[in-house]
PDB file of C-alpha atoms in Angstrom:
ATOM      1  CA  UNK K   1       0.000   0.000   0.000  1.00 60.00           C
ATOM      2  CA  UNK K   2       1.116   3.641  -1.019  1.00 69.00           C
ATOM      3  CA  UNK K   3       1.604   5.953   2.241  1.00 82.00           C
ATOM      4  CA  UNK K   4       0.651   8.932   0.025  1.00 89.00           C
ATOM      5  CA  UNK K   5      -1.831   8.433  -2.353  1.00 92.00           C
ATOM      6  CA  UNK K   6      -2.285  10.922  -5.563  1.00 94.00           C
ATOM      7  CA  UNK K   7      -4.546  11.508  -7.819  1.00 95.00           C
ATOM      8  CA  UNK K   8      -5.381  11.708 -10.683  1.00 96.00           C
ATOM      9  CA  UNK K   9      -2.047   9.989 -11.949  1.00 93.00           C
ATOM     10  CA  UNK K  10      -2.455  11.115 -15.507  1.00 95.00           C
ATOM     11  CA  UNK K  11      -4.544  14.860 -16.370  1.00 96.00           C
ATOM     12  CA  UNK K  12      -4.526  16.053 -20.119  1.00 97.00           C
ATOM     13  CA  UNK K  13      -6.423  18.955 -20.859  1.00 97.00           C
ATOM     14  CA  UNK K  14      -6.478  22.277 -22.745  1.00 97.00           C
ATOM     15  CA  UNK K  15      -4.189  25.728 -22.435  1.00 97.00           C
ATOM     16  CA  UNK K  16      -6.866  27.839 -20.141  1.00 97.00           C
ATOM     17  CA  UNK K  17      -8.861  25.064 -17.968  1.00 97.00           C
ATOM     18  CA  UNK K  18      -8.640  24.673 -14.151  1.00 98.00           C
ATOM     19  CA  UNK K  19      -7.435  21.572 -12.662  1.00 97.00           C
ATOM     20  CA  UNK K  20      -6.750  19.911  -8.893  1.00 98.00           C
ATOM     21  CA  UNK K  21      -4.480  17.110  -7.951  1.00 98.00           C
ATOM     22  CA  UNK K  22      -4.828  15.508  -4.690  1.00 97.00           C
ATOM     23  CA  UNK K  23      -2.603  13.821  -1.960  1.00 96.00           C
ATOM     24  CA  UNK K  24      -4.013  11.569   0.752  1.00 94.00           C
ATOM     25  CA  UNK K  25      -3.387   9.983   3.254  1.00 90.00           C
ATOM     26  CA  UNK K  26      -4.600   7.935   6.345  1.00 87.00           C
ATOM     27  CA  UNK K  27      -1.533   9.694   7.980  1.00 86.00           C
ATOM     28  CA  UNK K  28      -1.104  12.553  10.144  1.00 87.00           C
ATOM     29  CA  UNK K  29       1.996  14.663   8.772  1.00 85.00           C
ATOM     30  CA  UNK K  30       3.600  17.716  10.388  1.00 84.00           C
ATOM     31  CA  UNK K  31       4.257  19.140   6.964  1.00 87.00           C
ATOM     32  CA  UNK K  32       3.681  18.246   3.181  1.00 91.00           C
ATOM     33  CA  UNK K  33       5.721  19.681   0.146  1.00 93.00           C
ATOM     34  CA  UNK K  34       4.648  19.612  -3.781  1.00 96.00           C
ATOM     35  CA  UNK K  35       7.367  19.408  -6.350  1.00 95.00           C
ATOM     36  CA  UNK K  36       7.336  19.583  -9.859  1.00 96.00           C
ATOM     37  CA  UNK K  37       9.857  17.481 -12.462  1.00 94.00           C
ATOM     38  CA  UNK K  38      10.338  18.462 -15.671  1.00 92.00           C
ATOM     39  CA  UNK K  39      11.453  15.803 -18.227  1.00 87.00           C
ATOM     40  CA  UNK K  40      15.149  15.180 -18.221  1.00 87.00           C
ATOM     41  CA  UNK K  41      15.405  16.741 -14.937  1.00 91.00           C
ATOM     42  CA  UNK K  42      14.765  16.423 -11.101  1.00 93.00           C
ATOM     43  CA  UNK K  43      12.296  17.361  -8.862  1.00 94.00           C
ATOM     44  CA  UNK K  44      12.111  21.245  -7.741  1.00 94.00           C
ATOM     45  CA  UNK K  45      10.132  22.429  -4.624  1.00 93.00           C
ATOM     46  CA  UNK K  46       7.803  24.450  -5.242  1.00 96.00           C
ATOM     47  CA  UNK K  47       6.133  24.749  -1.900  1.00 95.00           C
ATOM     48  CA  UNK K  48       5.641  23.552   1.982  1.00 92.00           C
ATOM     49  CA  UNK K  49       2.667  23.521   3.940  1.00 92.00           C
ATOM     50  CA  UNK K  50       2.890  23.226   7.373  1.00 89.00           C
ATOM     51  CA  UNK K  51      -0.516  24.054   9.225  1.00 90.00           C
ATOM     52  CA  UNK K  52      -3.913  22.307   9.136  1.00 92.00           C
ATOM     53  CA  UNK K  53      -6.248  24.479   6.668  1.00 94.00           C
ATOM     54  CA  UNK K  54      -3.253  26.363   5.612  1.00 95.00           C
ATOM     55  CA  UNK K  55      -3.525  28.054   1.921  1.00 97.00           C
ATOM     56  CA  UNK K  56      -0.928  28.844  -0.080  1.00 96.00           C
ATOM     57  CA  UNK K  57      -0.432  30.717  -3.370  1.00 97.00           C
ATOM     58  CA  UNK K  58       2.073  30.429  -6.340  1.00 95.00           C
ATOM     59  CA  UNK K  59       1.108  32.819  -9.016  1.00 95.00           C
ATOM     60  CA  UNK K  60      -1.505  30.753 -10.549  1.00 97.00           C
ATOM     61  CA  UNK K  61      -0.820  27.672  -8.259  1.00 97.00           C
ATOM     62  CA  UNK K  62      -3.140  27.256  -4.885  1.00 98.00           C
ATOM     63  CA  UNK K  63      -1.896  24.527  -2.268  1.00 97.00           C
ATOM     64  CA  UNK K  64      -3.649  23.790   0.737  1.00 97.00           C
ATOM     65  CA  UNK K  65      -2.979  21.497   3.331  1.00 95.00           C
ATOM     66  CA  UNK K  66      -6.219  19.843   5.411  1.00 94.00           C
ATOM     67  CA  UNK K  67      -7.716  20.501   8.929  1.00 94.00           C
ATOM     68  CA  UNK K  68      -6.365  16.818   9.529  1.00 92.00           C
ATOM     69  CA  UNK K  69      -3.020  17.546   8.041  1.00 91.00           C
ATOM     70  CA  UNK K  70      -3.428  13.859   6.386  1.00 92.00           C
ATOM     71  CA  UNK K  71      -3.983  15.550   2.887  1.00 94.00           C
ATOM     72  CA  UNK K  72      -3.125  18.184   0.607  1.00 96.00           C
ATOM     73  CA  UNK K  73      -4.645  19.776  -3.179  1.00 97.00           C
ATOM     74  CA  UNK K  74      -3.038  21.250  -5.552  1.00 98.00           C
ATOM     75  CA  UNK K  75      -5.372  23.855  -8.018  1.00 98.00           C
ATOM     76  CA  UNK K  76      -4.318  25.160 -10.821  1.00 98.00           C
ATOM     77  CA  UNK K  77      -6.103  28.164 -12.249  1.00 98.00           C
ATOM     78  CA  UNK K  78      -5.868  28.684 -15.901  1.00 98.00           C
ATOM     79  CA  UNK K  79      -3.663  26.014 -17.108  1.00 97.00           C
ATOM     80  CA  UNK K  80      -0.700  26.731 -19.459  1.00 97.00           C
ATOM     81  CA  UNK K  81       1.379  24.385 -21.812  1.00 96.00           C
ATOM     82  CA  UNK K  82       4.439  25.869 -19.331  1.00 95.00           C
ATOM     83  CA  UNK K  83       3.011  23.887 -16.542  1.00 96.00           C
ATOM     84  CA  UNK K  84       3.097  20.381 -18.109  1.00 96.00           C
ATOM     85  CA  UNK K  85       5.015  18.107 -16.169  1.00 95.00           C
ATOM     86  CA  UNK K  86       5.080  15.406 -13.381  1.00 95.00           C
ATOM     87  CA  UNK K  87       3.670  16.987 -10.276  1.00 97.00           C
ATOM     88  CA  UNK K  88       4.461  14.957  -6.780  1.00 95.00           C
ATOM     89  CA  UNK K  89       3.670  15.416  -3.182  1.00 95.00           C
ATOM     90  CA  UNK K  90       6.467  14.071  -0.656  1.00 92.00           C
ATOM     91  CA  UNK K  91       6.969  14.380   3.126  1.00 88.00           C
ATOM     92  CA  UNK K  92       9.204  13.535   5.674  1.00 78.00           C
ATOM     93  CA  UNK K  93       8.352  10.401   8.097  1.00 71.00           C
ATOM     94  CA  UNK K  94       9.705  10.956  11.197  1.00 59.00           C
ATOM     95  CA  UNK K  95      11.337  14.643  10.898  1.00 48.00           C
ATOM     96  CA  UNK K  96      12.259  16.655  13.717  1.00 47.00           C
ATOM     97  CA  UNK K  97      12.964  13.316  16.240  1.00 47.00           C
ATOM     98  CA  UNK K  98      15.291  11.195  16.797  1.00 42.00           C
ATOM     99  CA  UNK K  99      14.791   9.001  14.167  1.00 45.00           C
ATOM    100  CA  UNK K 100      16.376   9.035  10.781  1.00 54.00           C
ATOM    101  CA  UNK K 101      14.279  10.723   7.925  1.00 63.00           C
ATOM    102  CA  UNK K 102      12.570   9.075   5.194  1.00 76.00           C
ATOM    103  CA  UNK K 103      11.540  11.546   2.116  1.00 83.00           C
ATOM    104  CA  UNK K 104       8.472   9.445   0.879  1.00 86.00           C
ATOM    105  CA  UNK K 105       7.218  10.618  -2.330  1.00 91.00           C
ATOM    106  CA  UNK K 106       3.482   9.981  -3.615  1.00 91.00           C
ATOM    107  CA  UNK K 107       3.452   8.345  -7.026  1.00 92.00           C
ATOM    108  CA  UNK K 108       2.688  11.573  -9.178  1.00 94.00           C
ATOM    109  CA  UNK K 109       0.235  12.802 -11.319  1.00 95.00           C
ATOM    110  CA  UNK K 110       1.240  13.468 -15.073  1.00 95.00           C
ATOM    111  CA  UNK K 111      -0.071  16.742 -16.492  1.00 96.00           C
ATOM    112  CA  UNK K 112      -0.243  17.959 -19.913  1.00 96.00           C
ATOM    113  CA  UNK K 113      -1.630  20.978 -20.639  1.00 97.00           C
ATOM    114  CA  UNK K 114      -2.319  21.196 -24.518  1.00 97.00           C
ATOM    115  CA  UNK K 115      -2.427  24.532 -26.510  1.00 95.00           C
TER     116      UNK K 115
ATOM    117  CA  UNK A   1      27.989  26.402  -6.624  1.00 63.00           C
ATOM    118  CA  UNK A   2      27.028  22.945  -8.716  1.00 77.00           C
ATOM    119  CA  UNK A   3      24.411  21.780  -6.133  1.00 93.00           C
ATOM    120  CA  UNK A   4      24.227  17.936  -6.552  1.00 96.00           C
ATOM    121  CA  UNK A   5      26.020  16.214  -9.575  1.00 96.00           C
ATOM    122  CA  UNK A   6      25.217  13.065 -10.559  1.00 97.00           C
ATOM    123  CA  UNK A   7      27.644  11.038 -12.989  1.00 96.00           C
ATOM    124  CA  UNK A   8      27.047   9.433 -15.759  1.00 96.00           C
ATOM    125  CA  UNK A   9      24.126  10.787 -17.405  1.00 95.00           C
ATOM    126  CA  UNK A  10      23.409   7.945 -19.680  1.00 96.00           C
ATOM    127  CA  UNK A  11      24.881   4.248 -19.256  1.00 96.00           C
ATOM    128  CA  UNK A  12      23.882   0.715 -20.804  1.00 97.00           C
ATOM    129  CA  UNK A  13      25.019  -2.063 -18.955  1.00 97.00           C
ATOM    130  CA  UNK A  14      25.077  -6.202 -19.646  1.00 97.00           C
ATOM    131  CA  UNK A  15      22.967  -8.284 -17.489  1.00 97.00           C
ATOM    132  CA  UNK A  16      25.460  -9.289 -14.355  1.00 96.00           C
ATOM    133  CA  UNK A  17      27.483  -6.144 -14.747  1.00 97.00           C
ATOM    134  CA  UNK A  18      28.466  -3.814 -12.068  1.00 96.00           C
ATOM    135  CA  UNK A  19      28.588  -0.228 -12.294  1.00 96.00           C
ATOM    136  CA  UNK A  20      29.050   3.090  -9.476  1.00 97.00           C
ATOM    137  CA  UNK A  21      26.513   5.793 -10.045  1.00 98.00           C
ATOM    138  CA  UNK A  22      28.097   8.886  -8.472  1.00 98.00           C
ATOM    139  CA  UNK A  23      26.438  11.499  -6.473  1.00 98.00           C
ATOM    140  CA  UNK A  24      28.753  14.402  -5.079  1.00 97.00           C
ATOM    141  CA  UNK A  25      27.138  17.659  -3.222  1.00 97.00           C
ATOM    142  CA  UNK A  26      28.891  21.122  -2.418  1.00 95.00           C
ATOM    143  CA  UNK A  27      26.012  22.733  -0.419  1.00 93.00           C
ATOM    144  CA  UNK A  28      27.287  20.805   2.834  1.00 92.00           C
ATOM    145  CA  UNK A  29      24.359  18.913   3.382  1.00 92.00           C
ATOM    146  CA  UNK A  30      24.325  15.858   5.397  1.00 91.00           C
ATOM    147  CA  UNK A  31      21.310  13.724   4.698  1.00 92.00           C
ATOM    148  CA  UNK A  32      21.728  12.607   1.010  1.00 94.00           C
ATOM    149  CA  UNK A  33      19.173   9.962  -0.433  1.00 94.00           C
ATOM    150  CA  UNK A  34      19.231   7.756  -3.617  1.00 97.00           C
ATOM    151  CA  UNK A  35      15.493   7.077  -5.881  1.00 96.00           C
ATOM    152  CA  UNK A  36      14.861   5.470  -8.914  1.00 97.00           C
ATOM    153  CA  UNK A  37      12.019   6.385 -10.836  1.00 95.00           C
ATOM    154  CA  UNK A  38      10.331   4.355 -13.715  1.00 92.00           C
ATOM    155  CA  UNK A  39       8.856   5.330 -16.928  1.00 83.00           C
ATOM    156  CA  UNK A  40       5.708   7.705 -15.614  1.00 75.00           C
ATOM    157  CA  UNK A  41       6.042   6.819 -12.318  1.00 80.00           C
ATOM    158  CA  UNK A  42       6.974   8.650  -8.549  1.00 85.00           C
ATOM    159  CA  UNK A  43      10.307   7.737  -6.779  1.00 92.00           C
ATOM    160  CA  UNK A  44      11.246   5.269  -4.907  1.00 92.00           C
ATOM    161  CA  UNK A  45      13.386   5.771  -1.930  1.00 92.00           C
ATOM    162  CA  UNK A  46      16.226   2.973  -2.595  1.00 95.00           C
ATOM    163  CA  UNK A  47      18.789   4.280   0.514  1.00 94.00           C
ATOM    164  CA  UNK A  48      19.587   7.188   2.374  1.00 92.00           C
ATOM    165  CA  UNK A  49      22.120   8.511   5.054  1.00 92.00           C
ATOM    166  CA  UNK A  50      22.448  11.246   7.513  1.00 89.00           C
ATOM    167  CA  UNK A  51      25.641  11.700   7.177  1.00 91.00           C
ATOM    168  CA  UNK A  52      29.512  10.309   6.791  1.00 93.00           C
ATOM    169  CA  UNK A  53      29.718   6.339   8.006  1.00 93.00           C
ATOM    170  CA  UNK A  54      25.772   6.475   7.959  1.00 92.00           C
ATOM    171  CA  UNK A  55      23.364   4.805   6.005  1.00 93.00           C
ATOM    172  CA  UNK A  56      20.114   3.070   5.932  1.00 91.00           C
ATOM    173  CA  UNK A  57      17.470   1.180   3.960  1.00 92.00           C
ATOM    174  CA  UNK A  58      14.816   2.789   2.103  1.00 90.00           C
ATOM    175  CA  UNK A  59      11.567   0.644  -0.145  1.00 88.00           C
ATOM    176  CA  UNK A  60      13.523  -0.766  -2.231  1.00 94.00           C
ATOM    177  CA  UNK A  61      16.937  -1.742  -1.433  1.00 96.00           C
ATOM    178  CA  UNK A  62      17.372  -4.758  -3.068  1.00 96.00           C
ATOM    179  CA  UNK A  63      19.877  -5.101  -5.747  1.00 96.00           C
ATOM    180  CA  UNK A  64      21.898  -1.881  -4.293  1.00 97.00           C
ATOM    181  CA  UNK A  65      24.653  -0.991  -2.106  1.00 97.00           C
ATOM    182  CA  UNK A  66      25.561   2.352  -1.138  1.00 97.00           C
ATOM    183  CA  UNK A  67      28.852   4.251   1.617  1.00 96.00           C
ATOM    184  CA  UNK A  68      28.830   7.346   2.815  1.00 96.00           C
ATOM    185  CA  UNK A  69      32.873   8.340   3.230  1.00 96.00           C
ATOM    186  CA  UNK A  70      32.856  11.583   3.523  1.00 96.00           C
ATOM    187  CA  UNK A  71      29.527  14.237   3.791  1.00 95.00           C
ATOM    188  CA  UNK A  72      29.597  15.248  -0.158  1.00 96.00           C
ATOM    189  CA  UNK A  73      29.843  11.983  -1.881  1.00 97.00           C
ATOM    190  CA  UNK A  74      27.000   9.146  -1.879  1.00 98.00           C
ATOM    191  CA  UNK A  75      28.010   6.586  -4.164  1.00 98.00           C
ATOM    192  CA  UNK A  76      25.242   4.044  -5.144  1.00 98.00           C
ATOM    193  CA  UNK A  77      26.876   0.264  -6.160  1.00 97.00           C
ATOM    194  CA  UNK A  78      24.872  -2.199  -8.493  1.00 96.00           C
ATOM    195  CA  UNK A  79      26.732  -5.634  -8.149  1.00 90.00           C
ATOM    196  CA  UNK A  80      24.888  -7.831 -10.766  1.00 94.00           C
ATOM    197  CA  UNK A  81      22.635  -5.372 -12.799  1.00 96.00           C
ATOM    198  CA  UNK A  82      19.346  -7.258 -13.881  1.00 97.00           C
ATOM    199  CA  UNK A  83      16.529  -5.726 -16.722  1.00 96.00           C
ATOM    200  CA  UNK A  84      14.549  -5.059 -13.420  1.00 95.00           C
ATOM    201  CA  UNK A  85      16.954  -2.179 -12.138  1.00 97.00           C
ATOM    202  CA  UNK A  86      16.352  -0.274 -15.699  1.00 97.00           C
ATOM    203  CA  UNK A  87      15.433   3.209 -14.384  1.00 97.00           C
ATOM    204  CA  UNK A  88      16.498   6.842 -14.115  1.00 97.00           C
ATOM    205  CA  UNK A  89      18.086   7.094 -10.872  1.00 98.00           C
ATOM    206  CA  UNK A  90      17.933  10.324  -8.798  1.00 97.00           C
ATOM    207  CA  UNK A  91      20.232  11.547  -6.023  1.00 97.00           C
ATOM    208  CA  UNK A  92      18.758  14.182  -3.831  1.00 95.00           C
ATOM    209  CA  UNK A  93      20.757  15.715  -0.491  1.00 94.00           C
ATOM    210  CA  UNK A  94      18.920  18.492   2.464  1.00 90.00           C
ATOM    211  CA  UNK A  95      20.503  19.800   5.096  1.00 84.00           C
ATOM    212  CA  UNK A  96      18.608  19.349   8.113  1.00 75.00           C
ATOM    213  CA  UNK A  97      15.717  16.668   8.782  1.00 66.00           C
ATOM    214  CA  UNK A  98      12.949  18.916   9.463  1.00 68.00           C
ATOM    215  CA  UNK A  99       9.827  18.350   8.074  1.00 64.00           C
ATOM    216  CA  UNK A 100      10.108  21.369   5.923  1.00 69.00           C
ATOM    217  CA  UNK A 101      13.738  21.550   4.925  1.00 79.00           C
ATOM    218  CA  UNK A 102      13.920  21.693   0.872  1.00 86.00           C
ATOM    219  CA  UNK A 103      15.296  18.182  -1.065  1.00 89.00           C
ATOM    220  CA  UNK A 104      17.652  19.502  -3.976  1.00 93.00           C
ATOM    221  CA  UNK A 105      17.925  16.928  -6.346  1.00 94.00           C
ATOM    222  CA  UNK A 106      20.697  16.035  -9.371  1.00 95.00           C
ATOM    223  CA  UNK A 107      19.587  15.495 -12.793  1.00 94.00           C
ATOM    224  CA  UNK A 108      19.477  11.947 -12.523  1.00 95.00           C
ATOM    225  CA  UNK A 109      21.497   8.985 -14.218  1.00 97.00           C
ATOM    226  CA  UNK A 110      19.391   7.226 -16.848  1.00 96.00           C
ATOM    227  CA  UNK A 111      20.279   3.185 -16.767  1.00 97.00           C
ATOM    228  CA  UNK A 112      19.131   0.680 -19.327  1.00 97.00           C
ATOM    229  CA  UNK A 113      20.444  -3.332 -18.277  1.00 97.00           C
ATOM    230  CA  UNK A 114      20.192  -5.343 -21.827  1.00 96.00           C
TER     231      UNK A 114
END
């Protein structure tokens, strides 16, 4: 079983439509991060969330995290071909203790964004 | 400052072949993790560290060796490469282990086993 579930994993749709991706979880998780990787390359943060209900904006990218903190959405308004890519949510089991730190990713969700 | 480099890009290797993909950081990090990643799919945590003479499992470390010398270098050692270990293989490093410290990752080693 996946810790961190996303979905959709694959999202195709046209330059100027709205889209969300999730991340669950039966988890409870201090934080959450998104990335995005572009093909050919890494992952690249583009954001933490930290609080339960917390909102966060990046340009035309909303994250929020939930009440629970054991999921997170990702919305974004107004698509663009720019924005294709793989988009993944990761987090840290068992940061801030003791214990070593595991960066778990979710499995991704594949956007393409079509002009 | 180079960030994490990852060497080589590209390989093909025999089945039963053994190779070193290299990771080397400059940022001074010391928790440094290894993922492969299949065609359309997340990562997979293979083995991390945090930090020199460290190191510890992660899902899937079957297959894979790794040693931690020194804090910038995390080399990852396939013994006897097998089809099933065809992936692109990311290093990623962070310097602390809070739950919001930023993962930088390299631009990954792409390995095909024939």
């Amino acid at each position: 079983t996946q810790l961190l579930e996303q979905s959709p994993q694959f999202l195709s749709i046209q330059e100027g439509e709205n889209l969300t991706v999730y991340c669950n979880s039966s988890s409870v998780f201090s934080s959450l991060q998104w990335y995005r990787q572009e093909p050919g390359e890494g992952p690249v943060l583009l954001v933490t969330v930290v609080t339960g209900g917390e909102v966060k904006k990046l340009k035309r990218l909303t994250f929020q995290f939930g009440d629970a903190r054991k999921d997170s959405s990702l919305h974004i308004t107004a698509a663009q071909t720019g924005d294709t890519g793989l988009y993944l949510c990761l987090v840290n089991l068992n940061a801030g203790g003791t214990s070593y730190g595991k960066l778990t990713f979710g499995q991704g969700t594949i956007l393409t964004v079509h002009p | 400052n180079a960030g994490v480099t990852q060497t080589p890009k590209f390989r093909i290797l025999k089945i039963g072949q053994s190779m070193t993909l290299q990771c080397a950081q400059d940022m001074n990090h010391n928790y440094m993790y290894w993922y492969r990643q299949d065609p359309g799919m997340g990562l997979k945590l293979i083995y991390y560290s945090v930090g020199a003479g460290i190191t510890d499992k992660g899902e899937v470390p079957n297959g894979y060796n790794v040693s931690r010398s020194t804090t910038e270098d995390f080399p990852l050692r396939l013994e006897l490469a097998a089809p099933s270990q065809t992936s692109v293989y990311f290093c990623a490093s962070s310097y602390e282990n809070r739950a919001n410290t930023e993962a930088f990752f390299g631009q990954g080693t792409r390995l095909t086993v024939v």
